[in-house]
Short mmCIF file of the C-alpha atoms (twelve columns), coordinates in Angstrom:
data_MODEL
# 
_entry.id   MODEL 
# 
loop_
_atom_site.group_PDB 
_atom_site.id 
_atom_site.type_symbol 
_atom_site.label_atom_id 
_atom_site.label_alt_id 
_atom_site.label_comp_id 
_atom_site.label_asym_id 
_atom_site.label_seq_id 
_atom_site.Cartn_x 
_atom_site.Cartn_y 
_atom_site.Cartn_z 
_atom_site.pdbx_PDB_model_num 
ATOM 1   C CA . UNK A 1   163.516 87.397 104.358 1 
ATOM 2   C CA . UNK A 2   164.837 87.199 107.887 1 
ATOM 3   C CA . UNK A 3   163.828 84.654 110.392 1 
ATOM 4   C CA . UNK A 4   162.191 87.317 112.274 1 
ATOM 5   C CA . UNK A 5   160.132 88.282 109.378 1 
ATOM 6   C CA . UNK A 6   159.155 84.920 108.345 1 
ATOM 7   C CA . UNK A 7   158.204 83.544 111.715 1 
ATOM 8   C CA . UNK A 8   156.236 86.696 112.582 1 
ATOM 9   C CA . UNK A 9   154.309 86.276 109.372 1 
ATOM 10  C CA . UNK A 10  153.360 82.635 109.988 1 
ATOM 11  C CA . UNK A 11  152.369 83.140 113.736 1 
ATOM 12  C CA . UNK A 12  150.618 86.386 113.276 1 
ATOM 13  C CA . UNK A 13  148.491 85.302 110.183 1 
ATOM 14  C CA . UNK A 14  147.184 82.258 112.376 1 
ATOM 15  C CA . UNK A 15  145.822 84.761 115.077 1 
ATOM 16  C CA . UNK A 16  144.479 87.169 112.416 1 
ATOM 17  C CA . UNK A 17  142.545 84.127 110.687 1 
ATOM 18  C CA . UNK A 18  141.127 83.065 113.866 1 
ATOM 19  C CA . UNK A 19  143.113 79.688 113.793 1 
ATOM 20  C CA . UNK A 20  144.300 80.350 117.174 1 
ATOM 21  C CA . UNK A 21  143.406 82.957 119.749 1 
ATOM 22  C CA . UNK A 22  147.045 83.700 120.924 1 
ATOM 23  C CA . UNK A 23  150.431 82.144 120.464 1 
ATOM 24  C CA . UNK A 24  153.862 82.666 121.804 1 
ATOM 25  C CA . UNK A 25  157.092 81.163 120.423 1 
ATOM 26  C CA . UNK A 26  160.666 81.352 121.092 1 
ATOM 27  C CA . UNK A 27  163.852 79.653 119.579 1 
ATOM 28  C CA . UNK A 28  167.611 79.480 120.880 1 
ATOM 29  C CA . UNK A 29  171.016 78.238 120.167 1 
ATOM 30  C CA . UNK A 30  173.132 77.116 122.903 1 
ATOM 31  C CA . UNK A 31  173.527 80.742 124.040 1 
ATOM 32  C CA . UNK A 32  171.420 83.157 122.360 1 
ATOM 33  C CA . UNK A 33  167.870 83.836 121.485 1 
ATOM 34  C CA . UNK A 34  167.339 83.282 117.818 1 
ATOM 35  C CA . UNK A 35  163.756 84.401 117.642 1 
ATOM 36  C CA . UNK A 36  160.771 85.393 119.840 1 
ATOM 37  C CA . UNK A 37  157.425 86.472 119.247 1 
ATOM 38  C CA . UNK A 38  153.828 86.590 120.733 1 
ATOM 39  C CA . UNK A 39  150.675 87.331 118.844 1 
ATOM 40  C CA . UNK A 40  146.953 87.584 119.462 1 
ATOM 41  C CA . UNK A 41  145.202 87.586 122.771 1 
ATOM 42  C CA . UNK A 42  145.538 85.572 126.114 1 
ATOM 43  C CA . UNK A 43  141.736 84.837 126.085 1 
ATOM 44  C CA . UNK A 44  139.090 85.235 123.361 1 
ATOM 45  C CA . UNK A 45  136.818 88.194 123.965 1 
ATOM 46  C CA . UNK A 46  139.195 89.883 126.321 1 
ATOM 47  C CA . UNK A 47  141.790 92.613 125.451 1 
ATOM 48  C CA . UNK A 48  145.085 91.177 127.205 1 
ATOM 49  C CA . UNK A 49  147.419 90.500 124.506 1 
ATOM 50  C CA . UNK A 50  149.435 87.228 124.317 1 
ATOM 51  C CA . UNK A 51  153.093 88.068 125.446 1 
ATOM 52  C CA . UNK A 52  156.223 86.188 125.997 1 
ATOM 53  C CA . UNK A 53  155.556 86.127 129.583 1 
ATOM 54  C CA . UNK A 54  151.939 85.067 129.238 1 
ATOM 55  C CA . UNK A 55  151.493 81.996 131.905 1 
ATOM 56  C CA . UNK A 56  150.155 78.884 130.355 1 
ATOM 57  C CA . UNK A 57  149.505 75.325 131.608 1 
ATOM 58  C CA . UNK A 58  152.433 73.462 130.385 1 
ATOM 59  C CA . UNK A 59  150.789 70.159 131.158 1 
ATOM 60  C CA . UNK A 60  153.088 67.160 130.103 1 
ATOM 61  C CA . UNK A 61  156.102 69.484 129.490 1 
ATOM 62  C CA . UNK A 62  156.249 69.038 133.348 1 
ATOM 63  C CA . UNK A 63  157.445 65.492 132.652 1 
ATOM 64  C CA . UNK A 64  160.980 66.527 131.601 1 
ATOM 65  C CA . UNK A 65  161.492 68.621 134.740 1 
ATOM 66  C CA . UNK A 66  160.104 65.993 137.089 1 
ATOM 67  C CA . UNK A 67  162.460 63.611 135.091 1 
ATOM 68  C CA . UNK A 68  165.442 66.056 135.791 1 
ATOM 69  C CA . UNK A 69  164.572 66.085 139.521 1 
ATOM 70  C CA . UNK A 70  164.623 62.303 139.527 1 
ATOM 71  C CA . UNK A 71  167.891 61.956 137.800 1 
ATOM 72  C CA . UNK A 72  169.720 64.436 140.290 1 
ATOM 73  C CA . UNK A 73  168.616 61.956 142.835 1 
ATOM 74  C CA . UNK A 74  170.149 58.868 140.763 1 
ATOM 75  C CA . UNK A 75  173.277 60.992 140.667 1 
ATOM 76  C CA . UNK A 76  173.291 61.325 144.426 1 
ATOM 77  C CA . UNK A 77  172.724 57.635 144.753 1 
ATOM 78  C CA . UNK A 78  169.311 58.278 146.454 1 
ATOM 79  C CA . UNK A 79  167.408 56.761 143.643 1 
ATOM 80  C CA . UNK A 80  168.069 53.697 141.466 1 
ATOM 81  C CA . UNK A 81  167.342 53.557 137.749 1 
ATOM 82  C CA . UNK A 82  166.925 49.839 137.681 1 
ATOM 83  C CA . UNK A 83  166.219 48.730 141.209 1 
ATOM 84  C CA . UNK A 84  162.569 47.895 142.366 1 
ATOM 85  C CA . UNK A 85  160.760 51.204 142.737 1 
ATOM 86  C CA . UNK A 86  158.768 49.461 145.466 1 
ATOM 87  C CA . UNK A 87  161.859 49.995 147.741 1 
ATOM 88  C CA . UNK A 88  160.921 53.757 147.706 1 
ATOM 89  C CA . UNK A 89  157.221 53.477 147.073 1 
ATOM 90  C CA . UNK A 90  156.006 50.197 148.590 1 
ATOM 91  C CA . UNK A 91  152.518 50.425 146.975 1 
ATOM 92  C CA . UNK A 92  154.298 50.138 143.520 1 
ATOM 93  C CA . UNK A 93  154.999 46.495 144.411 1 
ATOM 94  C CA . UNK A 94  151.413 45.786 144.753 1 
ATOM 95  C CA . UNK A 95  150.151 47.031 141.455 1 
ATOM 96  C CA . UNK A 96  148.632 44.276 139.395 1 
ATOM 97  C CA . UNK A 97  148.245 43.653 135.497 1 
ATOM 98  C CA . UNK A 98  144.838 44.067 134.157 1 
ATOM 99  C CA . UNK A 99  143.998 41.109 131.890 1 
ATOM 100 C CA . UNK A 100 140.486 42.036 131.125 1 
ATOM 101 C CA . UNK A 101 137.104 42.177 132.648 1 
ATOM 102 C CA . UNK A 102 134.569 39.230 133.439 1 
ATOM 103 C CA . UNK A 103 130.941 38.979 132.559 1 
ATOM 104 C CA . UNK A 104 129.921 41.090 135.588 1 
ATOM 105 C CA . UNK A 105 132.470 43.772 134.332 1 
ATOM 106 C CA . UNK A 106 134.865 43.111 137.248 1 
ATOM 107 C CA . UNK A 107 138.551 43.482 136.471 1 
ATOM 108 C CA . UNK A 108 140.812 40.165 135.917 1 
ATOM 109 C CA . UNK A 109 144.145 40.900 137.552 1 
ATOM 110 C CA . UNK A 110 147.336 39.050 137.938 1 
ATOM 111 C CA . UNK A 111 150.859 40.073 139.477 1 
ATOM 112 C CA . UNK A 112 153.401 41.360 137.100 1 
ATOM 113 C CA . UNK A 113 156.204 39.209 136.021 1 
ATOM 114 C CA . UNK A 114 159.000 41.689 137.149 1 
ATOM 115 C CA . UNK A 115 159.062 44.782 139.264 1 
ATOM 116 C CA . UNK A 116 158.593 48.453 138.193 1 
ATOM 117 C CA . UNK A 117 161.688 50.316 138.088 1 
ATOM 118 C CA . UNK A 118 162.388 54.066 137.800 1 
ATOM 119 C CA . UNK A 119 163.639 53.480 134.227 1 
ATOM 120 C CA . UNK A 120 160.291 51.923 133.336 1 
ATOM 121 C CA . UNK A 121 158.518 55.034 134.764 1 
ATOM 122 C CA . UNK A 122 160.708 57.563 132.962 1 
ATOM 123 C CA . UNK A 123 160.304 55.744 129.734 1 
ATOM 124 C CA . UNK A 124 156.532 55.169 129.903 1 
ATOM 125 C CA . UNK A 125 157.230 51.292 129.879 1 
ATOM 126 C CA . UNK A 126 155.922 50.468 133.186 1 
ATOM 127 C CA . UNK A 127 152.548 49.393 132.137 1 
ATOM 128 C CA . UNK A 128 150.598 52.394 133.167 1 
ATOM 129 C CA . UNK A 129 148.439 54.446 130.757 1 
ATOM 130 C CA . UNK A 130 146.223 57.422 130.710 1 
ATOM 131 C CA . UNK A 131 142.381 57.459 130.480 1 
ATOM 132 C CA . UNK A 132 142.551 59.953 127.647 1 
ATOM 133 C CA . UNK A 133 144.052 57.177 125.342 1 
ATOM 134 C CA . UNK A 134 142.863 53.864 126.799 1 
ATOM 135 C CA . UNK A 135 139.400 52.536 127.117 1 
ATOM 136 C CA . UNK A 136 140.365 49.779 129.605 1 
ATOM 137 C CA . UNK A 137 141.555 52.395 132.075 1 
ATOM 138 C CA . UNK A 138 138.243 54.261 131.590 1 
ATOM 139 C CA . UNK A 139 136.254 51.118 132.386 1 
ATOM 140 C CA . UNK A 140 138.471 50.370 135.454 1 
ATOM 141 C CA . UNK A 141 138.037 53.858 136.693 1 
ATOM 142 C CA . UNK A 142 134.246 53.521 136.269 1 
ATOM 143 C CA . UNK A 143 134.091 50.174 137.881 1 
ATOM 144 C CA . UNK A 144 136.298 51.162 140.839 1 
ATOM 145 C CA . UNK A 145 134.896 54.661 141.158 1 
ATOM 146 C CA . UNK A 146 138.325 56.228 140.676 1 
ATOM 147 C CA . UNK A 147 138.829 59.878 139.656 1 
ATOM 148 C CA . UNK A 148 140.633 61.093 136.528 1 
ATOM 149 C CA . UNK A 149 144.233 62.014 136.819 1 
ATOM 150 C CA . UNK A 150 143.760 65.839 136.433 1 
ATOM 151 C CA . UNK A 151 141.995 65.934 139.778 1 
ATOM 152 C CA . UNK A 152 145.510 65.352 141.528 1 
ATOM 153 C CA . UNK A 153 143.890 62.945 143.852 1 
ATOM 154 C CA . UNK A 154 146.050 60.314 145.242 1 
ATOM 155 C CA . UNK A 155 143.348 57.640 144.462 1 
ATOM 156 C CA . UNK A 156 143.772 58.595 140.614 1 
ATOM 157 C CA . UNK A 157 147.116 56.850 140.841 1 
ATOM 158 C CA . UNK A 158 145.508 53.534 141.741 1 
ATOM 159 C CA . UNK A 159 145.054 52.147 138.254 1 
ATOM 160 C CA . UNK A 160 146.584 48.784 136.970 1 
ATOM 161 C CA . UNK A 161 149.105 47.818 134.501 1 
ATOM 162 C CA . UNK A 162 148.183 46.909 131.119 1 
ATOM 163 C CA . UNK A 163 151.214 44.656 130.587 1 
ATOM 164 C CA . UNK A 164 154.461 43.615 132.401 1 
ATOM 165 C CA . UNK A 165 157.046 46.256 133.162 1 
ATOM 166 C CA . UNK A 166 159.411 46.676 130.320 1 
ATOM 167 C CA . UNK A 167 157.361 44.896 127.608 1 
ATOM 168 C CA . UNK A 168 156.427 47.905 125.484 1 
ATOM 169 C CA . UNK A 169 155.632 51.722 125.516 1 
ATOM 170 C CA . UNK A 170 152.486 53.192 126.629 1 
ATOM 171 C CA . UNK A 171 151.987 56.766 127.563 1 
ATOM 172 C CA . UNK A 172 150.502 57.230 131.043 1 
ATOM 173 C CA . UNK A 173 150.881 58.365 134.761 1 
ATOM 174 C CA . UNK A 174 154.364 56.905 134.863 1 
ATOM 175 C CA . UNK A 175 156.141 60.187 135.985 1 
ATOM 176 C CA . UNK A 176 153.521 61.141 138.416 1 
ATOM 177 C CA . UNK A 177 154.974 58.136 140.119 1 
ATOM 178 C CA . UNK A 178 158.507 59.148 139.668 1 
ATOM 179 C CA . UNK A 179 157.525 62.513 141.216 1 
ATOM 180 C CA . UNK A 180 156.232 60.479 144.333 1 
ATOM 181 C CA . UNK A 181 159.728 58.880 144.174 1 
ATOM 182 C CA . UNK A 182 161.309 62.230 144.452 1 
ATOM 183 C CA . UNK A 183 159.151 63.304 147.210 1 
ATOM 184 C CA . UNK A 184 159.861 60.086 149.212 1 
ATOM 185 C CA . UNK A 185 163.698 60.257 149.169 1 
ATOM 186 C CA . UNK A 186 163.984 64.159 149.313 1 
ATOM 187 C CA . UNK A 187 161.255 64.500 152.139 1 
ATOM 188 C CA . UNK A 188 160.035 67.456 150.186 1 
ATOM 189 C CA . UNK A 189 156.927 68.186 148.394 1 
ATOM 190 C CA . UNK A 190 157.520 68.030 144.723 1 
ATOM 191 C CA . UNK A 191 157.144 71.639 143.943 1 
ATOM 192 C CA . UNK A 192 159.369 72.569 146.756 1 
ATOM 193 C CA . UNK A 193 162.145 70.116 145.590 1 
ATOM 194 C CA . UNK A 194 161.812 71.551 142.019 1 
ATOM 195 C CA . UNK A 195 162.017 75.184 143.083 1 
ATOM 196 C CA . UNK A 196 165.075 74.314 145.268 1 
ATOM 197 C CA . UNK A 197 167.011 72.185 142.865 1 
ATOM 198 C CA . UNK A 198 165.571 72.658 139.347 1 
ATOM 199 C CA . UNK A 199 163.411 75.812 138.751 1 
ATOM 200 C CA . UNK A 200 165.312 78.069 141.120 1 
ATOM 201 C CA . UNK A 201 168.906 77.330 139.892 1 
ATOM 202 C CA . UNK A 202 167.451 77.749 136.338 1 
ATOM 203 C CA . UNK A 203 165.811 81.108 137.241 1 
ATOM 204 C CA . UNK A 204 162.444 79.799 136.147 1 
ATOM 205 C CA . UNK A 205 160.633 82.046 138.678 1 
ATOM 206 C CA . UNK A 206 157.318 82.005 136.495 1 
ATOM 207 C CA . UNK A 207 157.156 78.221 136.729 1 
ATOM 208 C CA . UNK A 208 155.105 76.519 139.538 1 
ATOM 209 C CA . UNK A 209 152.284 74.076 140.536 1 
ATOM 210 C CA . UNK A 210 150.728 76.777 142.381 1 
ATOM 211 C CA . UNK A 211 149.681 79.832 140.257 1 
ATOM 212 C CA . UNK A 212 150.758 82.953 142.214 1 
ATOM 213 C CA . UNK A 213 149.022 86.205 142.021 1 
ATOM 214 C CA . UNK A 214 151.720 87.759 139.811 1 
ATOM 215 C CA . UNK A 215 151.292 84.876 137.409 1 
ATOM 216 C CA . UNK A 216 147.553 84.943 137.409 1 
ATOM 217 C CA . UNK A 217 147.527 88.470 136.211 1 
ATOM 218 C CA . UNK A 218 149.338 87.013 132.964 1 
ATOM 219 C CA . UNK A 219 147.284 83.809 132.784 1 
ATOM 220 C CA . UNK A 220 145.810 82.588 129.405 1 
ATOM 221 C CA . UNK A 221 142.747 80.553 129.483 1 
ATOM 222 C CA . UNK A 222 142.254 77.255 127.772 1 
ATOM 223 C CA . UNK A 223 139.976 77.160 124.795 1 
ATOM 224 C CA . UNK A 224 138.204 74.163 123.367 1 
ATOM 225 C CA . UNK A 225 137.615 73.810 119.653 1 
ATOM 226 C CA . UNK A 226 134.258 72.548 118.719 1 
ATOM 227 C CA . UNK A 227 133.415 70.194 115.848 1 
ATOM 228 C CA . UNK A 228 132.592 73.219 113.610 1 
ATOM 229 C CA . UNK A 229 136.126 74.466 114.326 1 
ATOM 230 C CA . UNK A 230 135.008 77.450 116.633 1 
ATOM 231 C CA . UNK A 231 136.941 78.174 119.885 1 
ATOM 232 C CA . UNK A 232 135.280 78.963 123.305 1 
ATOM 233 C CA . UNK A 233 137.215 79.837 126.324 1 
ATOM 234 C CA . UNK A 234 136.828 77.683 129.605 1 
ATOM 235 C CA . UNK A 235 137.657 77.985 133.209 1 
ATOM 236 C CA . UNK A 236 139.538 74.569 133.045 1 
ATOM 237 C CA . UNK A 237 142.245 74.765 135.560 1 
ATOM 238 C CA . UNK A 238 144.526 72.294 137.707 1 
ATOM 239 C CA . UNK A 239 143.459 72.239 141.276 1 
ATOM 240 C CA . UNK A 240 145.418 74.759 143.245 1 
ATOM 241 C CA . UNK A 241 145.267 72.626 146.586 1 
ATOM 242 C CA . UNK A 242 146.000 69.125 145.085 1 
ATOM 243 C CA . UNK A 243 146.518 66.090 146.968 1 
ATOM 244 C CA . UNK A 244 149.517 65.457 145.168 1 
ATOM 245 C CA . UNK A 245 151.380 67.732 142.798 1 
ATOM 246 C CA . UNK A 246 151.305 66.220 139.299 1 
ATOM 247 C CA . UNK A 247 154.867 65.449 138.281 1 
ATOM 248 C CA . UNK A 248 153.635 64.366 134.967 1 
ATOM 249 C CA . UNK A 249 151.541 67.314 134.109 1 
ATOM 250 C CA . UNK A 250 150.662 69.905 136.769 1 
ATOM 251 C CA . UNK A 251 153.210 72.894 136.133 1 
ATOM 252 C CA . UNK A 252 152.182 76.430 134.942 1 
ATOM 253 C CA . UNK A 253 154.856 78.506 133.070 1 
ATOM 254 C CA . UNK A 254 156.077 80.732 130.431 1 
ATOM 255 C CA . UNK A 255 157.893 80.036 126.987 1 
ATOM 256 C CA . UNK A 256 160.808 82.166 128.239 1 
ATOM 257 C CA . UNK A 257 161.062 80.082 131.337 1 
ATOM 258 C CA . UNK A 258 160.850 76.661 129.531 1 
ATOM 259 C CA . UNK A 259 163.563 77.868 127.116 1 
ATOM 260 C CA . UNK A 260 165.950 78.212 130.035 1 
ATOM 261 C CA . UNK A 261 165.365 74.451 130.614 1 
ATOM 262 C CA . UNK A 262 165.671 73.678 126.992 1 
ATOM 263 C CA . UNK A 263 169.083 75.543 126.974 1 
ATOM 264 C CA . UNK A 264 170.439 73.771 130.075 1 
ATOM 265 C CA . UNK A 265 169.778 70.442 128.128 1 
ATOM 266 C CA . UNK A 266 171.811 71.867 125.036 1 
ATOM 267 C CA . UNK A 267 174.835 72.898 127.331 1 
ATOM 268 C CA . UNK A 268 175.258 69.535 128.968 1 
ATOM 269 C CA . UNK A 269 173.463 70.314 132.172 1 
ATOM 270 C CA . UNK A 270 175.002 73.817 132.688 1 
ATOM 271 C CA . UNK A 271 172.994 77.058 133.114 1 
ATOM 272 C CA . UNK A 272 175.447 79.944 133.772 1 
ATOM 273 C CA . UNK A 273 177.457 78.889 136.865 1 
ATOM 274 C CA . UNK A 274 174.807 76.247 137.972 1 
ATOM 275 C CA . UNK A 275 175.381 72.638 137.010 1 
ATOM 276 C CA . UNK A 276 171.751 71.246 137.207 1 
ATOM 277 C CA . UNK A 277 172.923 67.726 135.852 1 
ATOM 278 C CA . UNK A 278 176.091 66.111 135.182 1 
ATOM 279 C CA . UNK A 279 177.075 66.151 131.458 1 
ATOM 280 C CA . UNK A 280 177.152 62.236 131.608 1 
ATOM 281 C CA . UNK A 281 173.565 62.336 133.016 1 
ATOM 282 C CA . UNK A 282 172.309 64.600 130.211 1 
ATOM 283 C CA . UNK A 283 173.972 62.159 127.771 1 
ATOM 284 C CA . UNK A 284 172.171 59.193 129.513 1 
ATOM 285 C CA . UNK A 285 168.803 60.847 129.466 1 
ATOM 286 C CA . UNK A 286 169.151 61.929 125.775 1 
ATOM 287 C CA . UNK A 287 169.618 58.368 124.403 1 
ATOM 288 C CA . UNK A 288 166.971 55.540 123.895 1 
ATOM 289 C CA . UNK A 289 166.390 53.889 127.376 1 
ATOM 290 C CA . UNK A 290 163.749 51.212 126.469 1 
ATOM 291 C CA . UNK A 291 165.409 48.947 124.073 1 
ATOM 292 C CA . UNK A 292 163.640 47.767 121.077 1 
ATOM 293 C CA . UNK A 293 160.234 49.282 122.007 1 
ATOM 294 C CA . UNK A 294 158.951 52.260 119.860 1 
ATOM 295 C CA . UNK A 295 156.490 55.047 120.565 1 
ATOM 296 C CA . UNK A 296 153.167 54.372 118.923 1 
ATOM 297 C CA . UNK A 297 150.062 56.395 118.142 1 
ATOM 298 C CA . UNK A 298 147.976 57.874 120.914 1 
ATOM 299 C CA . UNK A 299 144.468 56.846 119.868 1 
ATOM 300 C CA . UNK A 300 141.989 59.187 121.409 1 
ATOM 301 C CA . UNK A 301 139.265 58.000 124.007 1 
ATOM 302 C CA . UNK A 302 138.577 61.594 125.074 1 
ATOM 303 C CA . UNK A 303 137.816 63.649 121.855 1 
ATOM 304 C CA . UNK A 304 137.154 66.912 123.864 1 
ATOM 305 C CA . UNK A 305 140.685 66.731 125.330 1 
ATOM 306 C CA . UNK A 306 142.792 65.097 122.578 1 
ATOM 307 C CA . UNK A 307 142.755 63.935 119.010 1 
ATOM 308 C CA . UNK A 308 144.570 60.933 117.751 1 
ATOM 309 C CA . UNK A 309 148.318 61.886 118.145 1 
ATOM 310 C CA . UNK A 310 151.475 61.048 116.750 1 
ATOM 311 C CA . UNK A 311 154.505 63.100 115.629 1 
ATOM 312 C CA . UNK A 312 156.005 62.344 112.273 1 
ATOM 313 C CA . UNK A 313 153.878 59.312 111.459 1 
ATOM 314 C CA . UNK A 314 155.641 56.543 109.811 1 
ATOM 315 C CA . UNK A 315 159.089 57.459 111.485 1 
ATOM 316 C CA . UNK A 316 160.534 55.290 114.231 1 
ATOM 317 C CA . UNK A 317 160.611 57.062 117.579 1 
ATOM 318 C CA . UNK A 318 161.971 55.907 120.872 1 
ATOM 319 C CA . UNK A 319 162.068 57.367 124.426 1 
ATOM 320 C CA . UNK A 320 164.920 58.457 126.685 1 
ATOM 321 C CA . UNK A 321 164.575 59.262 130.392 1 
ATOM 322 C CA . UNK A 322 161.694 61.535 130.048 1 
ATOM 323 C CA . UNK A 323 161.838 62.556 126.414 1 
ATOM 324 C CA . UNK A 324 160.475 61.436 123.010 1 
ATOM 325 C CA . UNK A 325 163.408 60.817 120.470 1 
ATOM 326 C CA . UNK A 326 163.123 60.984 116.706 1 
ATOM 327 C CA . UNK A 327 165.244 58.154 115.399 1 
ATOM 328 C CA . UNK A 328 165.636 59.840 111.865 1 
ATOM 329 C CA . UNK A 329 165.934 63.457 110.521 1 
ATOM 330 C CA . UNK A 330 162.484 64.817 110.819 1 
ATOM 331 C CA . UNK A 331 160.998 66.411 107.638 1 
ATOM 332 C CA . UNK A 332 161.065 69.826 109.340 1 
ATOM 333 C CA . UNK A 333 164.900 69.706 109.785 1 
ATOM 334 C CA . UNK A 334 165.259 68.436 113.351 1 
ATOM 335 C CA . UNK A 335 168.294 66.144 113.734 1 
ATOM 336 C CA . UNK A 336 167.856 62.548 114.228 1 
ATOM 337 C CA . UNK A 337 168.262 61.913 118.018 1 
ATOM 338 C CA . UNK A 338 166.608 65.198 119.070 1 
ATOM 339 C CA . UNK A 339 164.421 65.341 122.183 1 
ATOM 340 C CA . UNK A 340 160.810 66.740 122.381 1 
ATOM 341 C CA . UNK A 341 157.416 66.477 123.817 1 
ATOM 342 C CA . UNK A 342 154.216 68.508 124.430 1 
ATOM 343 C CA . UNK A 343 151.437 69.557 126.688 1 
ATOM 344 C CA . UNK A 344 147.746 68.676 126.487 1 
ATOM 345 C CA . UNK A 345 146.665 72.221 125.889 1 
ATOM 346 C CA . UNK A 346 149.025 72.267 122.634 1 
ATOM 347 C CA . UNK A 347 152.361 73.446 123.948 1 
ATOM 348 C CA . UNK A 348 155.324 71.981 122.427 1 
ATOM 349 C CA . UNK A 349 159.296 72.064 122.741 1 
ATOM 350 C CA . UNK A 350 162.201 70.550 121.012 1 
ATOM 351 C CA . UNK A 351 165.835 70.064 121.992 1 
ATOM 352 C CA . UNK A 352 168.254 69.266 119.047 1 
ATOM 353 C CA . UNK A 353 171.664 68.765 120.726 1 
ATOM 354 C CA . UNK A 354 173.372 67.894 117.541 1 
ATOM 355 C CA . UNK A 355 172.581 71.195 115.952 1 
ATOM 356 C CA . UNK A 356 172.490 73.263 119.203 1 
ATOM 357 C CA . UNK A 357 168.957 74.306 118.491 1 
ATOM 358 C CA . UNK A 358 165.795 74.265 120.593 1 
ATOM 359 C CA . UNK A 359 162.482 76.008 120.863 1 
ATOM 360 C CA . UNK A 360 159.299 76.369 122.800 1 
ATOM 361 C CA . UNK A 361 155.785 77.088 121.576 1 
ATOM 362 C CA . UNK A 362 152.650 77.822 123.425 1 
ATOM 363 C CA . UNK A 363 148.878 77.958 122.799 1 
ATOM 364 C CA . UNK A 364 146.006 77.141 125.286 1 
ATOM 365 C CA . UNK A 365 143.742 75.058 123.200 1 
ATOM 366 C CA . UNK A 366 142.190 71.604 123.462 1 
ATOM 367 C CA . UNK A 367 141.928 68.925 121.990 1 
ATOM 368 C CA . UNK A 368 145.624 67.979 121.845 1 
ATOM 369 C CA . UNK A 369 147.357 67.749 118.522 1 
ATOM 370 C CA . UNK A 370 144.901 70.340 117.351 1 
ATOM 371 C CA . UNK A 371 144.294 70.418 113.464 1 
ATOM 372 C CA . UNK A 372 145.191 74.097 113.447 1 
ATOM 373 C CA . UNK A 373 147.836 74.227 116.049 1 
ATOM 374 C CA . UNK A 374 150.133 71.293 115.581 1 
ATOM 375 C CA . UNK A 375 150.771 72.165 111.982 1 
ATOM 376 C CA . UNK A 376 151.503 75.814 113.031 1 
ATOM 377 C CA . UNK A 377 154.105 74.530 115.458 1 
ATOM 378 C CA . UNK A 378 155.812 72.445 112.873 1 
ATOM 379 C CA . UNK A 379 155.816 75.284 110.325 1 
ATOM 380 C CA . UNK A 380 157.446 77.528 112.852 1 
ATOM 381 C CA . UNK A 381 160.055 74.854 113.670 1 
ATOM 382 C CA . UNK A 382 160.807 74.292 109.969 1 
ATOM 383 C CA . UNK A 383 161.118 78.026 109.470 1 
ATOM 384 C CA . UNK A 384 163.763 78.191 112.337 1 
ATOM 385 C CA . UNK A 385 165.827 75.350 110.590 1 
ATOM 386 C CA . UNK A 386 165.656 77.031 107.177 1 
ATOM 387 C CA . UNK A 387 166.973 80.325 108.374 1 
# 
């Protein structure tokens, strides 16, 4: 049976059984699409079919695109990987480490032992976290009346560090700060910079922070899975007039658009006649950039939005300059040293530079690492490798 027939069967059966309302997936080698398919509907109870050009919230798949922008500016000498980030964003020099809370519930803070750098931000080793996976951050937000990150309010970034920069890995708001650094040195709003230097050159015309009217006509709604396994559509959406454009998770896009980014990374930074990144920059981004630290389980503190989440439990995983790296060959066939990550509403991608393979897969379901969606993605990817 062909890849097309096998993958179609896997994905279509998931929609027919009700496991997912709709799914779109696409796989590529360095030059050609190997598979593309879309099944089900964009929104439960509505007739519009899921298609390859359906617009979805790609959430934290935004991070690699923001990281690319930052690394373009490193190439130009406008940003430093290892200099104090406070030279660009003075407020990053004032962030304290949270040591705990006193009897009255007030935070006990101290200065960090070393300055935050862009490398720390791109590798999630600065000390920042997300409230989705950390109770101390939730407590700090509550006692200091801070909004959650997806409000895209500047004050949402005013959370403390949980440890000294460089000490370990903790997934968090780091790349939102990297986006602020891009804005500071480019003099442009992040979305404008991305359009001019990343999205535009890659012809990713359906990817943006702001949902255009043309994109909205193809937008899928996010669904929440209840404790009984049922799915219900919601009007959850990132603010369209945000105080800051969320470099860590604010973009909307399509699987076809994101595949152009994946293919650029497979081709040493080149897309057609455009050199988005230098080959040596792609090489630098694609290797462990945080020393002996390892990626750890994300333990949920917000069950409606995320389950406990870890890719390939038991396998050591490191982090490059905005990507997770599996240090060993994955059971699904993904080569050791491959790049990948995901978005909160269960969107996923992988970039296997050794084999010259990559793919993008999208649903719009929460919680993250959904019990139906994540296994379906892994089965899709495994099918690509087997065929």
